[in-house]
PDB file of C-alpha atoms in Angstrom:
ATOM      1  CA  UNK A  16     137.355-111.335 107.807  1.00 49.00           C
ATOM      2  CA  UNK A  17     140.680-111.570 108.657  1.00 46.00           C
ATOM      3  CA  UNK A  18     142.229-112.735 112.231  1.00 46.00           C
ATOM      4  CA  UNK A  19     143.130-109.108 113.810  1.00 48.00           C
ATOM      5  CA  UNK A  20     140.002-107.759 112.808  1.00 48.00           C
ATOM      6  CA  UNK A  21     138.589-110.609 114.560  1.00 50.00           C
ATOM      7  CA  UNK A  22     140.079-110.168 117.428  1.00 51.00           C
ATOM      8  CA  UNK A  23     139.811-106.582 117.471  1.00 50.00           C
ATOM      9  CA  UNK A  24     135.744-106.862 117.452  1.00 50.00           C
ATOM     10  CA  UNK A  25     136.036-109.670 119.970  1.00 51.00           C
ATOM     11  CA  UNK A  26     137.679-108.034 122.079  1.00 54.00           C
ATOM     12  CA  UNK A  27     135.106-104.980 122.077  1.00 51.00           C
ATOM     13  CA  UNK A  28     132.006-107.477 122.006  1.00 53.00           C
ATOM     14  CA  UNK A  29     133.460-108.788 125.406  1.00 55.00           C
ATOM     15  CA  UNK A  30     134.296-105.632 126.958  1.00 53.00           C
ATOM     16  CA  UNK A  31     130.548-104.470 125.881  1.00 53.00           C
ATOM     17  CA  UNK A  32     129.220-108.077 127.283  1.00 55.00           C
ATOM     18  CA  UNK A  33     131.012-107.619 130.753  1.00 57.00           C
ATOM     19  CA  UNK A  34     129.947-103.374 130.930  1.00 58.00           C
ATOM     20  CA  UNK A  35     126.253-104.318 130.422  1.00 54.00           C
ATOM     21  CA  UNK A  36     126.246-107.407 132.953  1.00 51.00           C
ATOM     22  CA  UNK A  37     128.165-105.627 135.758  1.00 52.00           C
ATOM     23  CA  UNK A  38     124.731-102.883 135.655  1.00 54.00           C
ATOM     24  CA  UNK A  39     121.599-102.761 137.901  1.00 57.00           C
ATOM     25  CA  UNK A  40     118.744-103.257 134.980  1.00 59.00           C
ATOM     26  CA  UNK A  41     116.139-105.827 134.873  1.00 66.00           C
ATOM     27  CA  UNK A  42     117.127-109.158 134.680  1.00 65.00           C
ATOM     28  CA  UNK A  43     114.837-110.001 131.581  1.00 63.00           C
ATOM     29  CA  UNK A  44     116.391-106.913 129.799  1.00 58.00           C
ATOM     30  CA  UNK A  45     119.544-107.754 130.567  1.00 59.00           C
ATOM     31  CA  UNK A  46     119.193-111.368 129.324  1.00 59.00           C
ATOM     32  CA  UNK A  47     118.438-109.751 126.228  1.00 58.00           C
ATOM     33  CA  UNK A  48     121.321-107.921 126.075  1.00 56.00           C
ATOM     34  CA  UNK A  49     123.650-110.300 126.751  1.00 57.00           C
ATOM     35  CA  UNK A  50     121.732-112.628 124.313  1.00 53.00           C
ATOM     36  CA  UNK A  51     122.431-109.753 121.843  1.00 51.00           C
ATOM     37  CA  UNK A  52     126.091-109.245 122.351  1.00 47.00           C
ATOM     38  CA  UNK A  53     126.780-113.044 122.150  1.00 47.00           C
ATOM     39  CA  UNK A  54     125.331-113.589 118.778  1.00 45.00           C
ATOM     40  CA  UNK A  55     127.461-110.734 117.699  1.00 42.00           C
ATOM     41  CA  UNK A  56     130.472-112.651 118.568  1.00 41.00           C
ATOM     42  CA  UNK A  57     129.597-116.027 116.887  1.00 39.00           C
ATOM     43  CA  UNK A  58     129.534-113.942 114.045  1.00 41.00           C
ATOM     44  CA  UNK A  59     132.633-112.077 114.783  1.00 39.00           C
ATOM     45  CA  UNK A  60     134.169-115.075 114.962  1.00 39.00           C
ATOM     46  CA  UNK A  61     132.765-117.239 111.930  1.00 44.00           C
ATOM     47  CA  UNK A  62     134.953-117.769 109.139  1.00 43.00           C
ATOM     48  CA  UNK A  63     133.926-116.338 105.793  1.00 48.00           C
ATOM     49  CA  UNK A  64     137.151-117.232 103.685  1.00 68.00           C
ATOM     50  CA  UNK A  65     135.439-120.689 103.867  1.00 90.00           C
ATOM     51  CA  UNK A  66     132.559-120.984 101.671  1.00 95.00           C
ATOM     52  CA  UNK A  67     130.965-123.960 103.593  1.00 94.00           C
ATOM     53  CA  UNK A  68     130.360-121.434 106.539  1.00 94.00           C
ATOM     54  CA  UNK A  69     127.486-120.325 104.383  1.00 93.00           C
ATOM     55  CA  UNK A  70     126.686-122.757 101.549  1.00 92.00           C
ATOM     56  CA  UNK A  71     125.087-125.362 103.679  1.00 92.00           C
ATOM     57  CA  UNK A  72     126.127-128.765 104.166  1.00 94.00           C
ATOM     58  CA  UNK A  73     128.166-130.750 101.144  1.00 96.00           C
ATOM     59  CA  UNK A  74     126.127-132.570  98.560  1.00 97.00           C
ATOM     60  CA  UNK A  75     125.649-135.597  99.698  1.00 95.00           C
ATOM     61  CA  UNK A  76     125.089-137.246  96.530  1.00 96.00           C
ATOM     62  CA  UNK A  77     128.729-137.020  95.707  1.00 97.00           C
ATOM     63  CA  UNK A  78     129.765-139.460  97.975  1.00 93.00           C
ATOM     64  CA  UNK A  79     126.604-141.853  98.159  1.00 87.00           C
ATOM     65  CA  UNK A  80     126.216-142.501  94.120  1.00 78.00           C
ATOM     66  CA  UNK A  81     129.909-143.058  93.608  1.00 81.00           C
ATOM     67  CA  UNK A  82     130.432-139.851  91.803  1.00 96.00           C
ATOM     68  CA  UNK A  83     133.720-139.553  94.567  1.00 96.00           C
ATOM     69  CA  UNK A  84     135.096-142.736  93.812  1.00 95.00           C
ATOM     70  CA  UNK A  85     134.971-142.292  89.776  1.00 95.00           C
ATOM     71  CA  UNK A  86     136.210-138.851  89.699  1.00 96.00           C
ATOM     72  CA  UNK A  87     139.319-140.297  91.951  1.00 96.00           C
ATOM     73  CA  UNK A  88     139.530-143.251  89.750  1.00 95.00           C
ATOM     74  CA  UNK A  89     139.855-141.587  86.552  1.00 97.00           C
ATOM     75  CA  UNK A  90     143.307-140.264  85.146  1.00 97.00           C
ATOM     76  CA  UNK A  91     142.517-140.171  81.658  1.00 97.00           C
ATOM     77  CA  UNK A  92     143.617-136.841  79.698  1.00 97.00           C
ATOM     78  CA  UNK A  93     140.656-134.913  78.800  1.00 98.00           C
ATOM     79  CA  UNK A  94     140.542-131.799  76.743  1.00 98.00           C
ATOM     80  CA  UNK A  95     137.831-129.982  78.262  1.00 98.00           C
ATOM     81  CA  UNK A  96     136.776-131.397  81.762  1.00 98.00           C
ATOM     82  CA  UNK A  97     132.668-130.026  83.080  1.00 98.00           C
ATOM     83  CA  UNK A  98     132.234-128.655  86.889  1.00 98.00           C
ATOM     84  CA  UNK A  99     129.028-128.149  87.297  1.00 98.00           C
ATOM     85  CA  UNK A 100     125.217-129.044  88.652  1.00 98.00           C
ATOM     86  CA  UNK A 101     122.425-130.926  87.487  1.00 97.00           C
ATOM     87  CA  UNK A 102     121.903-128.674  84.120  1.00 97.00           C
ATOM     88  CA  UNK A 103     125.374-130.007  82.923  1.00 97.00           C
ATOM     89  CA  UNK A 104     125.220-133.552  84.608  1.00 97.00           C
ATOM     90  CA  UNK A 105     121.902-133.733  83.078  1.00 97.00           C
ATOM     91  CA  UNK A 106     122.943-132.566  79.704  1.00 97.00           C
ATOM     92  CA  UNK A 107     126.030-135.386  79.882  1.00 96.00           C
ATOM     93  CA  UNK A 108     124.249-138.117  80.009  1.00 96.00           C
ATOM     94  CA  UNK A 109     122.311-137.408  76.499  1.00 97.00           C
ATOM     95  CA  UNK A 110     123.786-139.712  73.815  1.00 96.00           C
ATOM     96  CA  UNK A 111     126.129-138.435  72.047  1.00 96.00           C
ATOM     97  CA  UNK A 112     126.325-135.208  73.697  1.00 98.00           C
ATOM     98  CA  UNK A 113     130.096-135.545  74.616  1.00 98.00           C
ATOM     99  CA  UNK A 114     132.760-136.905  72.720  1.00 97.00           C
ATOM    100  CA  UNK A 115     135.946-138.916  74.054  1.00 97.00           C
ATOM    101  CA  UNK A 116     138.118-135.361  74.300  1.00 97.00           C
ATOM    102  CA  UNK A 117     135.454-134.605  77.587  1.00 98.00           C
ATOM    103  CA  UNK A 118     134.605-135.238  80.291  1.00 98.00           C
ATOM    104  CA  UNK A 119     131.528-134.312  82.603  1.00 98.00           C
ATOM    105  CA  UNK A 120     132.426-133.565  86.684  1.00 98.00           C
ATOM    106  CA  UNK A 121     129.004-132.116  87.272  1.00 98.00           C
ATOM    107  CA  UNK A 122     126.986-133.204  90.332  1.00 98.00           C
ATOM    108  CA  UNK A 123     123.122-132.815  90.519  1.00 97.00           C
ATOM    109  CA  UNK A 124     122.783-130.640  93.509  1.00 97.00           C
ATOM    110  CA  UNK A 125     125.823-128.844  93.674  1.00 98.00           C
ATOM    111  CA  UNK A 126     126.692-125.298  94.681  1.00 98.00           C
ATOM    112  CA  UNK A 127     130.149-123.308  93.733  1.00 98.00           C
ATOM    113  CA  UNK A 128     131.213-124.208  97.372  1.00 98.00           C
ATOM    114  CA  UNK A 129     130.401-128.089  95.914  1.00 98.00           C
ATOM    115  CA  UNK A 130     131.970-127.956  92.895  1.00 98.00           C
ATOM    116  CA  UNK A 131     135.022-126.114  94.563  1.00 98.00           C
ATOM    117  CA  UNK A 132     135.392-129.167  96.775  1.00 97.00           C
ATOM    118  CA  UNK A 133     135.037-131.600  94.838  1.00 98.00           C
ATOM    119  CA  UNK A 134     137.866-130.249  92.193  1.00 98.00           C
ATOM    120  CA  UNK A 135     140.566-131.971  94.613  1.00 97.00           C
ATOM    121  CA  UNK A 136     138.817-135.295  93.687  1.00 97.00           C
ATOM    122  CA  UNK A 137     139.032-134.745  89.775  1.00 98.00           C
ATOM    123  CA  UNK A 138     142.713-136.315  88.653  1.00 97.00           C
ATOM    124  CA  UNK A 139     142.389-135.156  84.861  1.00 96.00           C
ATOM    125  CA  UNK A 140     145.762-133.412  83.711  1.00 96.00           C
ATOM    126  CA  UNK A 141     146.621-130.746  82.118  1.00 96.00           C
ATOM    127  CA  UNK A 142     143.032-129.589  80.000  1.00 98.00           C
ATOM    128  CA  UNK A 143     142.669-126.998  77.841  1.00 98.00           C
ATOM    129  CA  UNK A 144     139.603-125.867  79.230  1.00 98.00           C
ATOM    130  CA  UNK A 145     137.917-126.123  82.232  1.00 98.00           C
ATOM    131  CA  UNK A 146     133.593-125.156  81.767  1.00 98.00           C
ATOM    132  CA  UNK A 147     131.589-124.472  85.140  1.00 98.00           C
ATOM    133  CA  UNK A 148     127.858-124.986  84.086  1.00 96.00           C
ATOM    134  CA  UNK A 149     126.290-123.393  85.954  1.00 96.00           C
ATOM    135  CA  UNK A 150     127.739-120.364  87.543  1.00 98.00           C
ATOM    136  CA  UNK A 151     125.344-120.661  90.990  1.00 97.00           C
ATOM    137  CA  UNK A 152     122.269-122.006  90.006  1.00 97.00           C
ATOM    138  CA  UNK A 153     121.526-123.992  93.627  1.00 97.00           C
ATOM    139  CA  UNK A 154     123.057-121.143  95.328  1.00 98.00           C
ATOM    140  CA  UNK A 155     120.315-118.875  93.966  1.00 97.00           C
ATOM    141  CA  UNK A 156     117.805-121.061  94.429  1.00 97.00           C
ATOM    142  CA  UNK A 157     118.439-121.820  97.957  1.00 96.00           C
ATOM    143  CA  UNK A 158     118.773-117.898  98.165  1.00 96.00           C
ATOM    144  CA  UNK A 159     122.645-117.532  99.302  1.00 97.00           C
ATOM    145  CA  UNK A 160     122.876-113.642  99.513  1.00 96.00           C
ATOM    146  CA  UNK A 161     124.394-112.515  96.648  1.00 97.00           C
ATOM    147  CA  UNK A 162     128.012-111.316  98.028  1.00 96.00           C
ATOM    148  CA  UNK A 163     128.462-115.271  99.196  1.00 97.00           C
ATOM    149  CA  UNK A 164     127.443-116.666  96.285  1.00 97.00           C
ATOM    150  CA  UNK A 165     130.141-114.381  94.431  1.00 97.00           C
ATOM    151  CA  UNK A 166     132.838-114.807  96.708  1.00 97.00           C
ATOM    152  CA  UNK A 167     132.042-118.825  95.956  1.00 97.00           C
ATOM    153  CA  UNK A 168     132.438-118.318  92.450  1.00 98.00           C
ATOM    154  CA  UNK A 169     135.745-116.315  93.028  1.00 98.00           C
ATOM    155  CA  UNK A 170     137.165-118.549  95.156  1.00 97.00           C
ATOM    156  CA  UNK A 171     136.114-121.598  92.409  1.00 98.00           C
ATOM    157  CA  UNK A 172     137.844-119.879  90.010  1.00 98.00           C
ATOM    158  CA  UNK A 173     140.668-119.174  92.171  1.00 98.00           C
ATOM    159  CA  UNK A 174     141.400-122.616  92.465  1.00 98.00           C
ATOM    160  CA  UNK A 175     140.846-123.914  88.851  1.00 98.00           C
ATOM    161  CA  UNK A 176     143.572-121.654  87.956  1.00 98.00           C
ATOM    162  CA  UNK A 177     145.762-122.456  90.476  1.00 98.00           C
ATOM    163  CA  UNK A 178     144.852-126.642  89.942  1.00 98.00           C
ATOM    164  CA  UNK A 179     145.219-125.945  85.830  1.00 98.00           C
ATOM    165  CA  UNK A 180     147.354-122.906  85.293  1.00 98.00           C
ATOM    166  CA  UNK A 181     147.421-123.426  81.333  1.00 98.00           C
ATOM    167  CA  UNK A 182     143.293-124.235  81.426  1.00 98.00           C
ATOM    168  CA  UNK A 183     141.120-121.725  80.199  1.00 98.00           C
ATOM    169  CA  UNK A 184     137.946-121.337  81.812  1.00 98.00           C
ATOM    170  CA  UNK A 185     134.613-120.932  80.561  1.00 98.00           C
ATOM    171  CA  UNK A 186     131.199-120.136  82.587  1.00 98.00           C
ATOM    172  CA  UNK A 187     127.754-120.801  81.597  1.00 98.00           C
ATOM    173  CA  UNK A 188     124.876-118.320  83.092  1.00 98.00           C
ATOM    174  CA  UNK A 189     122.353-119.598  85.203  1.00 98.00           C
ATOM    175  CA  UNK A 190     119.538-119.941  83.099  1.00 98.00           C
ATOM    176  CA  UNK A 191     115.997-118.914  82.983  1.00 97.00           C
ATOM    177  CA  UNK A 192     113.804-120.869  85.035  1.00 97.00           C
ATOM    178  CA  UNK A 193     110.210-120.700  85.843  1.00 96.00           C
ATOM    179  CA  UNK A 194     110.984-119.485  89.350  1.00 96.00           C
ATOM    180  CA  UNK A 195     111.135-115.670  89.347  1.00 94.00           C
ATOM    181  CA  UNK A 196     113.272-114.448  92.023  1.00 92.00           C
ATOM    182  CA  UNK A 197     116.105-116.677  90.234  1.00 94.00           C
ATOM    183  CA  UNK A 198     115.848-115.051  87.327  1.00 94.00           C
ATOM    184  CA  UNK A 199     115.885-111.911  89.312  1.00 93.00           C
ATOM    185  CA  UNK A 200     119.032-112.518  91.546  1.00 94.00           C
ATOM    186  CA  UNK A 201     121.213-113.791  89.308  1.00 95.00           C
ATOM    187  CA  UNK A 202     122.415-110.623  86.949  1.00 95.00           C
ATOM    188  CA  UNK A 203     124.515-109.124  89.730  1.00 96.00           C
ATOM    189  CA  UNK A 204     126.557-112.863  90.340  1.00 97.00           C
ATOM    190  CA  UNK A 205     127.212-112.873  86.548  1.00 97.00           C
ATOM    191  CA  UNK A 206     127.988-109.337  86.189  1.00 97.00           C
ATOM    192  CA  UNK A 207     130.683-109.634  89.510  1.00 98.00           C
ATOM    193  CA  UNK A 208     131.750-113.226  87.439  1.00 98.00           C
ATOM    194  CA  UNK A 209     131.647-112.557  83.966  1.00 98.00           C
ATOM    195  CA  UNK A 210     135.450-110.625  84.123  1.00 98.00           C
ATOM    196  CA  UNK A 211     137.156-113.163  85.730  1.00 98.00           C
ATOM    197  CA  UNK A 212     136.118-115.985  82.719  1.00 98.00           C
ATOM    198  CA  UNK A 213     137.817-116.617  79.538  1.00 98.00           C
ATOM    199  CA  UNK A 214     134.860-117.096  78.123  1.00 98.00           C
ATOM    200  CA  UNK A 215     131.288-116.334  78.994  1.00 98.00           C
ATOM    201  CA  UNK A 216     128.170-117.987  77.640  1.00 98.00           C
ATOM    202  CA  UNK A 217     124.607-116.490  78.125  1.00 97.00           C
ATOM    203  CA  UNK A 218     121.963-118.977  77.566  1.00 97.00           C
ATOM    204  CA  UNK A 219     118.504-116.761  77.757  1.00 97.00           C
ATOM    205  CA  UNK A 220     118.271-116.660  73.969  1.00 97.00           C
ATOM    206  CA  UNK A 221     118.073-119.731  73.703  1.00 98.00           C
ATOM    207  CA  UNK A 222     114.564-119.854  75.177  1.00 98.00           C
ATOM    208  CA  UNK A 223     110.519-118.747  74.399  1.00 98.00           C
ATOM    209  CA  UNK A 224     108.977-116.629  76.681  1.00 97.00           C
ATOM    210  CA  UNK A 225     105.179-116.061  77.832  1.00 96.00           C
ATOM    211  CA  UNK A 226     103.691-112.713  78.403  1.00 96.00           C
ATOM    212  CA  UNK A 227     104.839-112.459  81.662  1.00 93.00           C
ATOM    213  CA  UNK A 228     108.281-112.878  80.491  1.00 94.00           C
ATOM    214  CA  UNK A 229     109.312-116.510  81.954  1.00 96.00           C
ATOM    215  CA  UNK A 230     110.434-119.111  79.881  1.00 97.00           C
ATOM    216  CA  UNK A 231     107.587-121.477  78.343  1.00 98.00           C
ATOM    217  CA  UNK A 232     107.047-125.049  79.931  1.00 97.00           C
ATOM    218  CA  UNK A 233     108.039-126.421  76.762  1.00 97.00           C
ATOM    219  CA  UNK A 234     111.388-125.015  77.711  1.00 98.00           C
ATOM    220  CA  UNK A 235     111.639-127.498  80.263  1.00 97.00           C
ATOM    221  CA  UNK A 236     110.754-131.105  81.013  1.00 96.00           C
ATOM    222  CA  UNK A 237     107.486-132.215  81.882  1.00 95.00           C
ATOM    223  CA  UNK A 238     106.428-130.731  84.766  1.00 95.00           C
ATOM    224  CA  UNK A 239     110.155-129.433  85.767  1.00 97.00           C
ATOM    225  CA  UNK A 240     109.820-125.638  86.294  1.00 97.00           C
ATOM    226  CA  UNK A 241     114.070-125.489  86.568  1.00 97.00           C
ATOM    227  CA  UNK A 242     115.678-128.138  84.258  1.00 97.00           C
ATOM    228  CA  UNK A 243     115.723-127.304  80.625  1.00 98.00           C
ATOM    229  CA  UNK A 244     114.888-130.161  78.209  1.00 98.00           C
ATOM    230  CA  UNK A 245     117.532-131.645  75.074  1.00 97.00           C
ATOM    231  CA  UNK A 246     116.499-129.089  72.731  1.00 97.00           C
ATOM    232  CA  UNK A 247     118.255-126.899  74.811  1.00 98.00           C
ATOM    233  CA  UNK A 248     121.031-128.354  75.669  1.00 98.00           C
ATOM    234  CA  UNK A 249     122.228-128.777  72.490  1.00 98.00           C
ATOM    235  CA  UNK A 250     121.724-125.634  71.841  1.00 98.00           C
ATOM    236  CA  UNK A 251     124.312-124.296  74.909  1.00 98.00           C
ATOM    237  CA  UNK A 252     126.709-127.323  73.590  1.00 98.00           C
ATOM    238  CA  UNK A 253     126.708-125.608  69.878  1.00 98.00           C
ATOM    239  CA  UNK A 254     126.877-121.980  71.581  1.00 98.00           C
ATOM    240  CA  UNK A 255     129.902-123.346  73.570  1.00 98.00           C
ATOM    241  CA  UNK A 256     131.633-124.140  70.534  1.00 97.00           C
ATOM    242  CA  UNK A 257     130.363-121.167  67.973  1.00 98.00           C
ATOM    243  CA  UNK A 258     131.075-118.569  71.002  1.00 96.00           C
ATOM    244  CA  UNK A 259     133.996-120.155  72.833  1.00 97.00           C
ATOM    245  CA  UNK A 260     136.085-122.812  70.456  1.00 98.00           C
ATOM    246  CA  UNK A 261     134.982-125.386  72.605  1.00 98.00           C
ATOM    247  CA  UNK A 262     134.338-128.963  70.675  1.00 97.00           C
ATOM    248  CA  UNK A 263     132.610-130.989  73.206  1.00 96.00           C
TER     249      UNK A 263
END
């Protein structure tokens, strides 16, 4: 919302506030009212251009298990650099899964207001692309409504393109989980998303179902109804390079 129109619903919220406590009703009903009118202004006046007014607090694991500190640290030139959340930083850490040319920035726990944060912190130059895996998996889960979670994604990509102007950018879907309103919520974020990528990779083939149409637990690991197992991250790591050109 931007500042006028702030201050032009302010400024009726107050006039409204002072009109209903300068008349005669019941004190309990007026209470109310005024309760009312005043939660309409903190929300007149909250600032939705930043995506931490919604998302939460930051991940706090990017600070406390020196994921900060290394991202700072490291000026090496990578090809393709990873944003991500625990899918990719999961995926990362399977031998062999990246070669020298990449580099992993993903962050178990993150949201798109995380990852956009945290890009500041990453000191790679120049790649040639830049992969956010996934495109608002937490934020789903921690049921964002959907218009936040895509304005977080915008304004993520907003800023990898103004941070690597010559990058191309590629997203990965949220994938199927075992939780169902996830899988419900997030075809609007990638349909709003999907444009604005260079490249867009859809994992849900890449998966069994069972009759009710989740994904099988053998999808997953053991007893992990969200994180998908090796077998399937290889499988998004060959995708990425069959479907985008991207040699991780």
């Amino acid at each position: 919302m931007n500042f006028l129109k702030k201050i032009t619903i302010l400024s009726v919220l107050l006039f409204l506030l002072c009109n209903c406590s300068s008349q005669k009703t019941d004190p309990r009903k007026k209470f109310l009212q005024n309760a009312f009118l005043l939660a309409l202004i903190y929300e007149a006046t909250k600032d939705y251009s930043n995506c931490r007014t919604y998302s939460g607090k930051p991940n706090n694991l990017f600070a406390s298990n020196l994921y900060k500190d290394s991202f700072e640290q490291d000026t090496n030139f990578y090809t393709n650099i990873i944003l991500g959340d625990s899918s990719m930083d999961l995926s990362s850490r399977i031998d062999g899964f990246l070669s020298n040319s990449s580099k992993s920035f993903a962050v178990s726990g993150n949201t798109l207001c995380d990852m956009k944060e945290q890009l500041t912190s990453i000191q790679t130059p120049s790649p040639s692309w830049v992969i956010i895996g996934t495109l608002g998996g937490n934020d789903v889960l921690r049921k964002y409504s959907t218009s936040n979670v895509i304005h977080s994604g915008n304004k993520l990509i907003e800023d990898i393109k103004t941070k690597y102007p010559s990058a191309s950018i590629a997203g990965i879907a949220i994938h199927p989980t075992r939780i169902s309103y996830a899988n419900q919520n997030k075809i609007p974020i990638h349909t709003a998303l999907q444009p604005l990528l260079d490249c867009y990779l859809q994992p849900d083939s890449f998966f069994t179902y069972d009759t009710d149409g989740l994904p099988k637990e053998e999808n997953f690991f053991t007893d992990d109804p969200i994180h998908y197992n090796s077998t399937i991250a290889w499988q998004i790591k060959n995708s990425l390079q069959t479907t985008c050109g991207i040699e991780l």
